[in-house]
């Protein structure tokens, strides 16, 4: 069942139930009101009948009879009886009355009673005391008018309820259309968007107030922004990767084809093999870098496996770089370390985090022509901060926005060997660990790279992300 139909059905059902309950309450109150006022009229007649019975003066008795006959509204099948009460539990019985025993008991006990028998015939009894003589006055009549008005109001409520349910159907349709149409519009617009037109966005509703539909539209647009960015990055990555991989492969094929054209001297074979070896090594390094880049996952998440001390991790990175660059001038400053070792620990994927920090430090060594690179570490209850400073060639301001794009290399950096994958890989790994990476640089003066891990962002190591 469509949501539109569900809204209409639900609205009609709730309206019908509400109308039914309202009709039941109105019917009950109306009936109670009719009964109350009819009994009040019987009570007035009982008082007049008692007054007629008590009077010894014929003129006063005639006055009360005239009042009863002409001053009160006529009742149907009206009759009255006066029974003398002889004692606490005895009275003169009238054979014309066929009333239940409980009716008389209540009248004798409380001083008044009433009962309704077949065809809305009411009987009302009340005790009166005159000159120490008690009388029970019983007045009876039919409430045909009350019955007629009850039937009339019942018909009004039945036809009114039917009319209201019919009206509720149209109200339900209007309500469903009002709330479903914006969602239908969003659905149509989303169906029109595909990989070929990811730049399209959903139009925001015309109203100024922010409601659920506006939030839904903004959420879709944010999702499209992320998808478009992801597609662009993927396309750029594939194009650049295919170009970078194609170059060494083409060189290797060319060298082998030239070497096989004719018989060569041992020196020529050696030169060809050395060229092939260089290109194969380049291809191997490039492939390894690409695999490490994809190892972090498309969504930038990786399972946290270890708890590492950052100071020890930096020393391990320094040892690895010492093997790669034996004459490096890396200086790690571990001054002012906190006494609490817990401030230095970080839930992480240790090999990946070593790779990220190692890439950043090795960039400082490479692009400073092996000048000094300073690595400082600070930690407190709020954050762990690593600052890597070099005095190398620096980065031009126009290159800063593209630093984290795979294979991007600035004009100055093109003089050095590399593939432009180290910093994008480091960024993905640091973001995976909920850290921040900031680069500040000035051409020909050096670069400062800050890595910050905020404690409120650090997850429990036993929780898999």
Coordinates of C-alpha atoms in Angstrom, one line a residue:
X1 CA 0.0 0.0 0.0
X2 CA 1.3 3.4 -0.9
X3 CA 2.1 5.9 1.8
X4 CA -0.5 8.3 0.3
X5 CA -3.2 5.6 0.7
X6 CA -2.0 4.8 4.2
X7 CA -2.3 8.4 5.3
X8 CA -5.8 8.7 3.8
X9 CA -6.9 5.4 5.5
X10 CA -5.3 6.3 8.8
X11 CA -6.9 9.8 8.8
X12 CA -10.4 8.4 7.9
X13 CA -10.0 5.6 10.6
X14 CA -9.0 8.1 13.3
X15 CA -11.7 10.5 12.3
X16 CA -14.3 7.8 12.3
X17 CA -13.2 6.6 15.8
X18 CA -13.2 10.1 17.1
X19 CA -16.6 10.8 15.6
X20 CA -18.1 7.6 17.1
X21 CA -16.8 8.3 20.5
X22 CA -18.1 11.9 20.3
X23 CA -21.5 10.6 19.2
X24 CA -21.7 8.1 22.1
X25 CA -20.8 10.7 24.6
X26 CA -23.3 13.2 23.2
X27 CA -26.1 10.6 23.0
X28 CA -25.5 9.5 26.6
X29 CA -25.4 13.1 27.9
X30 CA -28.5 14.0 25.9
X31 CA -30.4 11.0 27.2
X32 CA -29.4 11.8 30.8
X33 CA -30.4 15.4 30.4
X34 CA -33.9 14.4 29.0
X35 CA -34.4 12.0 31.9
X36 CA -33.3 14.5 34.5
X37 CA -35.8 17.2 33.3
X38 CA -38.6 14.7 32.9
X39 CA -38.2 13.6 36.5
X40 CA -38.1 17.2 37.6
X41 CA -41.5 17.7 36.0
X42 CA -42.8 14.5 37.7
X43 CA -41.5 15.9 41.0
X44 CA -43.4 19.2 40.5
X45 CA -46.6 17.3 39.9
X46 CA -46.0 15.2 43.0
X47 CA -45.8 18.3 45.1
X48 CA -49.0 19.7 43.6
X49 CA -50.8 16.4 44.2
X50 CA -49.6 16.5 47.8
X51 CA -50.8 20.0 48.2
X52 CA -54.3 19.2 46.8
X53 CA -54.5 16.2 49.2
X54 CA -53.6 18.2 52.2
X55 CA -55.9 21.1 51.7
X56 CA -59.1 21.2 53.8
X57 CA -60.2 24.4 52.0
X58 CA -62.2 23.5 48.8
X59 CA -61.1 26.8 47.2
X60 CA -57.4 26.1 47.6
X61 CA -57.8 22.5 46.4
X62 CA -59.6 23.8 43.3
X63 CA -56.8 26.3 42.7
X64 CA -54.1 23.6 42.8
X65 CA -56.3 21.4 40.4
X66 CA -56.5 24.3 38.0
X67 CA -52.8 24.9 38.3
X68 CA -52.0 21.3 37.5
X69 CA -54.5 21.2 34.6
X70 CA -53.7 24.5 32.9
X71 CA -50.4 25.7 34.4
X72 CA -48.3 22.6 33.7
X73 CA -47.5 21.0 30.4
X74 CA -49.7 18.0 29.7
X75 CA -48.0 14.6 30.0
X76 CA -49.0 11.4 28.2
X77 CA -50.8 8.8 30.2
X78 CA -50.4 10.9 33.3
X79 CA -51.8 9.5 36.5
X80 CA -51.2 10.0 40.2
X81 CA -51.8 8.0 43.4
X82 CA -51.7 8.9 47.1
X83 CA -50.8 6.1 49.5
X84 CA -51.0 6.5 53.2
X85 CA -48.0 5.4 55.1
X86 CA -48.9 3.4 58.2
X87 CA -45.4 2.7 59.6
X88 CA -41.7 2.4 58.9
X89 CA -42.3 -0.5 56.5
X90 CA -46.0 -0.5 55.8
X91 CA -48.3 1.6 53.6
X92 CA -51.7 1.3 51.9
X93 CA -51.2 -0.6 48.7
X94 CA -53.0 0.3 45.4
X95 CA -53.8 -2.7 43.2
X96 CA -53.6 -0.6 40.1
X97 CA -49.9 -0.2 40.6
X98 CA -47.6 -3.1 39.5
X99 CA -44.3 -1.8 40.7
X100 CA -41.2 -3.8 41.9
X101 CA -40.7 -4.2 45.6
X102 CA -37.3 -2.5 45.4
X103 CA -39.0 0.7 44.2
X104 CA -41.1 0.9 47.4
X105 CA -38.2 0.1 49.6
X106 CA -36.1 2.9 48.2
X107 CA -39.0 5.4 48.5
X108 CA -39.5 4.4 52.2
X109 CA -35.8 4.6 52.9
X110 CA -34.7 7.7 51.1
X111 CA -37.9 9.6 50.8
X112 CA -38.1 9.4 47.0
X113 CA -37.6 6.9 44.1
X114 CA -38.2 6.5 40.5
X115 CA -38.3 3.6 37.9
X116 CA -38.9 3.3 34.2
X117 CA -40.9 0.4 32.9
X118 CA -41.8 -0.6 29.4
X119 CA -42.4 2.0 26.6
X120 CA -40.7 4.7 28.6
X121 CA -43.4 4.7 31.4
X122 CA -41.8 6.6 34.3
X123 CA -43.0 6.2 38.0
X124 CA -41.9 8.8 40.5
X125 CA -42.6 8.4 44.3
X126 CA -42.0 10.9 47.1
X127 CA -42.9 11.0 50.8
X128 CA -44.8 13.9 52.3
X129 CA -45.5 14.6 56.0
X130 CA -48.5 16.7 57.1
X131 CA -49.7 17.0 60.7
X132 CA -47.6 13.9 61.6
X133 CA -49.3 11.9 58.9
X134 CA -47.1 10.5 56.1
X135 CA -48.3 10.0 52.5
X136 CA -46.5 8.5 49.5
X137 CA -47.4 10.3 46.3
X138 CA -46.7 8.4 43.1
X139 CA -46.9 10.2 39.7
X140 CA -46.6 8.3 36.5
X141 CA -46.4 9.4 32.8
X142 CA -44.8 8.5 29.5
X143 CA -41.8 10.4 28.2
X144 CA -42.8 10.1 24.6
X145 CA -41.4 13.5 23.8
X146 CA -38.0 12.5 25.2
X147 CA -38.1 9.3 23.3
X148 CA -38.9 11.2 20.1
X149 CA -36.1 13.7 20.6
X150 CA -33.6 10.9 21.3
X151 CA -34.5 9.2 18.1
X152 CA -34.2 12.5 16.3
X153 CA -30.8 13.3 17.7
X154 CA -29.6 9.8 16.9
X155 CA -30.6 10.2 13.3
X156 CA -28.8 13.6 13.2
X157 CA -25.6 12.0 14.6
X158 CA -25.7 9.0 12.2
X159 CA -26.1 11.1 9.1
X160 CA -23.6 13.7 10.5
X161 CA -21.1 11.0 11.1
X162 CA -21.5 9.6 7.6
X163 CA -21.1 13.1 6.2
X164 CA -18.1 13.8 8.3
X165 CA -16.4 10.5 7.2
X166 CA -17.0 11.4 3.6
X167 CA -15.5 14.9 4.3
X168 CA -12.6 13.2 6.1
X169 CA -11.8 11.3 3.0
X170 CA -11.3 14.5 1.0
X171 CA -9.4 16.1 3.9
X172 CA -7.2 13.0 4.1
X173 CA -6.5 13.2 0.4
X174 CA -5.6 16.9 0.7
X175 CA -3.4 16.1 3.8
X176 CA -1.6 13.3 2.0
X177 CA -1.1 15.3 -1.1
X178 CA 0.3 18.2 0.9
X179 CA 2.9 16.1 2.7
X180 CA 3.7 13.4 0.1
X181 CA 4.1 15.8 -2.9
X182 CA 7.4 17.2 -1.7
X183 CA 8.8 13.7 -1.2
X184 CA 7.5 12.7 -4.6
X185 CA 9.3 15.7 -6.1
X186 CA 12.5 14.7 -4.4
X187 CA 12.2 11.1 -5.6
X188 CA 11.7 12.3 -9.3
X189 CA 14.7 14.6 -9.1
X190 CA 16.9 11.9 -7.5
X191 CA 15.9 9.4 -10.3
X192 CA 17.1 12.0 -12.9
X193 CA 20.6 12.1 -11.3
X194 CA 23.1 9.5 -12.5
X195 CA 26.9 9.2 -12.7
X196 CA 26.8 11.4 -15.9
X197 CA 25.1 14.4 -14.2
X198 CA 26.3 14.3 -10.5
X199 CA 26.7 18.0 -10.6
X200 CA 22.9 18.4 -10.5
X201 CA 21.3 19.3 -7.1
X202 CA 17.9 19.1 -5.6
X203 CA 16.1 22.5 -5.4
X204 CA 15.4 23.6 -1.9
X205 CA 11.7 24.1 -0.9
X206 CA 10.4 27.6 -1.3
X207 CA 9.5 28.1 2.4
X208 CA 12.0 29.9 4.6
X209 CA 11.5 27.7 7.6
X210 CA 13.7 24.7 8.1
X211 CA 11.5 21.5 8.3
X212 CA 12.0 17.8 7.7
X213 CA 11.6 18.1 3.9
X214 CA 14.3 20.9 3.8
X215 CA 16.6 18.8 6.0
X216 CA 16.0 15.7 3.7
X217 CA 16.8 17.8 0.6
X218 CA 20.0 19.2 2.2
X219 CA 21.0 15.7 3.2
X220 CA 20.6 14.4 -0.4
X221 CA 22.6 17.4 -1.7
X222 CA 25.3 16.7 0.8
X223 CA 25.4 13.1 -0.2
X224 CA 25.6 14.1 -3.9
X225 CA 28.5 16.4 -3.0
X226 CA 30.4 13.5 -1.5
X227 CA 29.6 11.2 -4.3
X228 CA 30.7 13.8 -6.9
X229 CA 33.9 14.4 -5.0
X230 CA 34.5 10.6 -4.7
X231 CA 33.9 10.0 -8.4
X232 CA 36.2 12.9 -9.4
X233 CA 38.9 11.6 -7.1
X234 CA 38.5 8.1 -8.4
X235 CA 38.6 9.3 -12.0
X236 CA 41.7 11.4 -11.4
X237 CA 43.3 8.6 -9.5
X238 CA 42.7 6.1 -12.3
X239 CA 43.9 8.5 -15.0
X240 CA 47.0 9.4 -13.1
X241 CA 47.7 5.8 -12.0
X242 CA 47.3 4.5 -15.5
X243 CA 49.6 7.2 -16.8
X244 CA 52.3 6.6 -14.2
X245 CA 52.1 2.8 -14.5
X246 CA 52.2 3.0 -18.3
X247 CA 55.5 4.9 -18.4
X248 CA 57.8 2.3 -16.9
X249 CA 56.0 -0.5 -18.6
X250 CA 56.5 1.2 -22.0
X251 CA 60.2 1.8 -21.2
X252 CA 60.7 -1.9 -20.3
X253 CA 59.0 -3.1 -23.5
X254 CA 61.0 -0.6 -25.6
X255 CA 64.3 -1.8 -24.1
X256 CA 63.5 -5.4 -24.6
X257 CA 62.4 -4.9 -28.2
X258 CA 65.6 -2.9 -29.0
X259 CA 67.7 -5.5 -27.3
X260 CA 66.1 -8.3 -29.3
X261 CA 66.4 -6.7 -32.8
X262 CA 69.9 -7.9 -33.3
X263 CA 72.9 -9.5 -31.6
X264 CA 74.3 -7.2 -28.9
X265 CA 77.6 -7.0 -27.1
X266 CA 77.7 -7.9 -23.4
X267 CA 78.1 -4.2 -22.5
X268 CA 74.9 -3.3 -24.4
X269 CA 73.0 -6.2 -22.8
X270 CA 74.2 -5.1 -19.4
X271 CA 73.1 -1.5 -20.1
X272 CA 69.7 -2.7 -21.3
X273 CA 69.2 -4.9 -18.3
X274 CA 70.2 -2.1 -16.0
X275 CA 67.6 0.2 -17.6
X276 CA 65.0 -2.5 -17.4
X277 CA 65.9 -3.1 -13.7
X278 CA 65.5 0.7 -12.9
X279 CA 62.1 0.8 -14.6
X280 CA 61.1 -2.4 -12.9
X281 CA 62.1 -1.0 -9.5
X282 CA 60.2 2.1 -10.3
X283 CA 57.2 0.1 -11.2
X284 CA 57.5 -2.0 -8.1
X285 CA 57.8 1.0 -5.8
X286 CA 54.9 2.7 -7.5
X287 CA 52.7 -0.4 -7.3
X288 CA 53.6 -0.8 -3.6
X289 CA 52.6 2.8 -2.9
X290 CA 49.3 2.4 -4.7
X291 CA 48.6 -0.8 -2.7
X292 CA 49.4 1.0 0.6
X293 CA 47.1 3.9 -0.5
X294 CA 44.2 1.5 -1.1
X295 CA 45.0 -0.4 2.1
X296 CA 43.4 2.4 4.1
X297 CA 40.1 1.6 2.5
X298 CA 37.8 3.6 0.2
X299 CA 36.0 5.2 3.2
X300 CA 39.2 6.1 5.1
X301 CA 38.5 3.6 7.9
X302 CA 40.7 0.9 9.1
X303 CA 40.3 -1.4 12.1
X304 CA 42.2 -0.1 15.2
X305 CA 44.4 -3.0 16.4
X306 CA 47.2 -1.6 18.7
X307 CA 47.9 0.7 21.5
X308 CA 51.2 2.5 20.9
X309 CA 53.2 5.1 22.7
X310 CA 53.8 7.9 20.3
X311 CA 57.4 8.6 21.5
X312 CA 58.4 5.0 21.0
X313 CA 56.7 5.1 17.6
X314 CA 58.7 8.1 16.5
X315 CA 61.9 6.4 17.6
X316 CA 61.0 3.4 15.5
X317 CA 60.4 5.6 12.5
X318 CA 63.7 7.2 13.1
X319 CA 65.4 3.8 13.1
X320 CA 63.7 2.9 9.8
X321 CA 64.8 6.2 8.2
X322 CA 68.3 5.8 9.4
X323 CA 68.6 2.6 7.3
X324 CA 67.2 4.4 4.2
X325 CA 69.1 7.7 4.7
X326 CA 72.2 6.8 6.7
X327 CA 73.5 10.4 6.7
X328 CA 70.2 12.0 7.6
X329 CA 70.0 14.9 10.1
X330 CA 66.7 14.1 11.8
X331 CA 66.4 15.4 15.3
X332 CA 63.7 14.2 17.6
X333 CA 62.9 16.3 20.6
X334 CA 61.2 14.6 23.5
X335 CA 61.6 17.3 26.1
X336 CA 58.9 18.0 28.7
X337 CA 57.3 14.6 28.4
X338 CA 54.3 14.1 30.8
X339 CA 54.8 11.9 33.8
X340 CA 51.6 10.0 33.1
X341 CA 52.5 7.6 30.3
X342 CA 48.8 7.2 29.4
X343 CA 48.9 10.7 27.8
X344 CA 51.4 9.3 25.2
X345 CA 49.4 6.3 24.3
X346 CA 47.1 6.2 21.2
X347 CA 44.8 3.4 19.9
X348 CA 46.0 2.9 16.3
X349 CA 47.1 0.7 13.5
X350 CA 50.8 1.0 14.3
X351 CA 52.3 0.0 10.9
X352 CA 50.1 2.4 9.0
X353 CA 50.7 5.2 11.4
X354 CA 54.5 4.6 11.2
X355 CA 54.1 4.7 7.4
X356 CA 52.3 8.1 7.5
X357 CA 54.7 9.8 9.9
X358 CA 57.7 8.2 8.1
X359 CA 56.5 9.6 4.7
X360 CA 56.1 13.1 6.2
X361 CA 59.6 13.1 7.8
X362 CA 61.2 11.6 4.7
X363 CA 59.7 14.3 2.6
X364 CA 61.4 16.8 4.9
X365 CA 64.7 15.1 4.4
X366 CA 64.3 14.8 0.7
X367 CA 63.0 18.3 -0.1
X368 CA 65.6 20.0 2.2
X369 CA 68.5 18.3 0.5
X370 CA 69.3 16.5 3.7
X371 CA 69.3 19.5 5.9
X372 CA 68.2 19.3 9.5
X373 CA 64.6 18.1 10.2
X374 CA 63.2 18.7 13.6
X375 CA 60.5 16.5 15.1
X376 CA 58.9 17.6 18.4
X377 CA 56.3 15.8 20.5
X378 CA 54.0 17.3 23.1
X379 CA 51.1 15.6 25.0
X380 CA 48.6 16.5 27.6
X381 CA 45.1 15.5 28.8
X382 CA 43.5 17.1 25.7
X383 CA 45.7 16.2 22.7
X384 CA 48.9 14.6 21.3
X385 CA 50.7 16.9 18.9
X386 CA 53.7 16.1 16.6
X387 CA 55.4 19.0 14.7
X388 CA 57.8 18.3 11.9
X389 CA 59.9 21.2 10.7
X390 CA 62.4 21.4 7.8
X391 CA 64.3 24.2 6.1
X392 CA 63.9 23.0 2.6
X393 CA 62.5 24.3 -0.7
X394 CA 59.0 25.0 0.8
X395 CA 55.7 24.9 -1.1
X396 CA 54.3 27.7 -3.2
X397 CA 50.9 28.9 -2.0
X398 CA 49.2 27.9 -5.3
X399 CA 50.3 24.3 -4.7
X400 CA 48.9 24.0 -1.2
X401 CA 45.3 23.1 -2.2
X402 CA 46.5 20.2 -4.3
X403 CA 48.9 18.6 -1.8
X404 CA 46.5 15.7 -1.0
X405 CA 45.7 14.7 -4.5
X406 CA 47.4 11.5 -5.6
X407 CA 50.3 12.0 -8.1
X408 CA 50.3 15.8 -7.8
X409 CA 53.8 17.3 -7.7
X410 CA 54.6 20.9 -7.6
X411 CA 57.0 22.7 -10.0
X412 CA 59.8 22.7 -7.4
X413 CA 59.1 19.1 -6.3
X414 CA 59.4 17.8 -9.8
X415 CA 63.2 18.0 -9.5
X416 CA 63.1 15.2 -6.9
X417 CA 62.2 11.6 -7.5
X418 CA 58.8 10.5 -6.3
X419 CA 55.3 9.8 -7.3
X420 CA 53.2 12.3 -5.3
X421 CA 51.6 9.5 -3.1
X422 CA 53.3 10.0 0.2
X423 CA 51.3 13.0 1.6
X424 CA 47.9 11.8 0.3
X425 CA 48.6 8.4 1.9
X426 CA 49.6 10.1 5.2
X427 CA 46.5 12.3 5.2
X428 CA 44.2 9.3 4.7
X429 CA 45.9 7.4 7.5
X430 CA 45.9 10.3 10.0
X431 CA 42.2 11.0 9.2
X432 CA 41.5 7.3 9.8
X433 CA 42.9 7.8 13.3
X434 CA 40.6 10.9 13.8
X435 CA 43.6 13.2 13.6
X436 CA 44.3 16.5 11.9
X437 CA 47.1 17.2 9.4
X438 CA 48.0 20.9 8.8
X439 CA 50.8 22.1 6.5
X440 CA 52.3 25.6 6.7
X441 CA 55.0 26.5 4.2
X442 CA 56.9 29.4 2.7
X443 CA 58.9 29.0 -0.5
X444 CA 62.7 28.7 0.0
X445 CA 62.3 28.9 3.8
X446 CA 60.9 25.5 4.8
X447 CA 57.7 23.7 5.8
X448 CA 56.0 23.0 9.2
X449 CA 53.7 20.0 9.3
X450 CA 51.5 19.6 12.4
X451 CA 49.7 16.3 13.4
X452 CA 47.2 16.6 16.2
X453 CA 45.2 13.7 17.8
X454 CA 42.5 15.1 20.1
X455 CA 41.7 12.9 23.1
X456 CA 37.9 13.3 22.7
X457 CA 38.2 11.8 19.1
X458 CA 40.2 8.8 20.2
X459 CA 38.2 5.6 20.3
X460 CA 38.6 2.6 22.6
X461 CA 41.1 0.2 21.0
X462 CA 38.7 -2.7 21.5
X463 CA 36.0 -1.0 19.3
X464 CA 36.2 -1.7 15.6
X465 CA 35.6 1.2 13.4

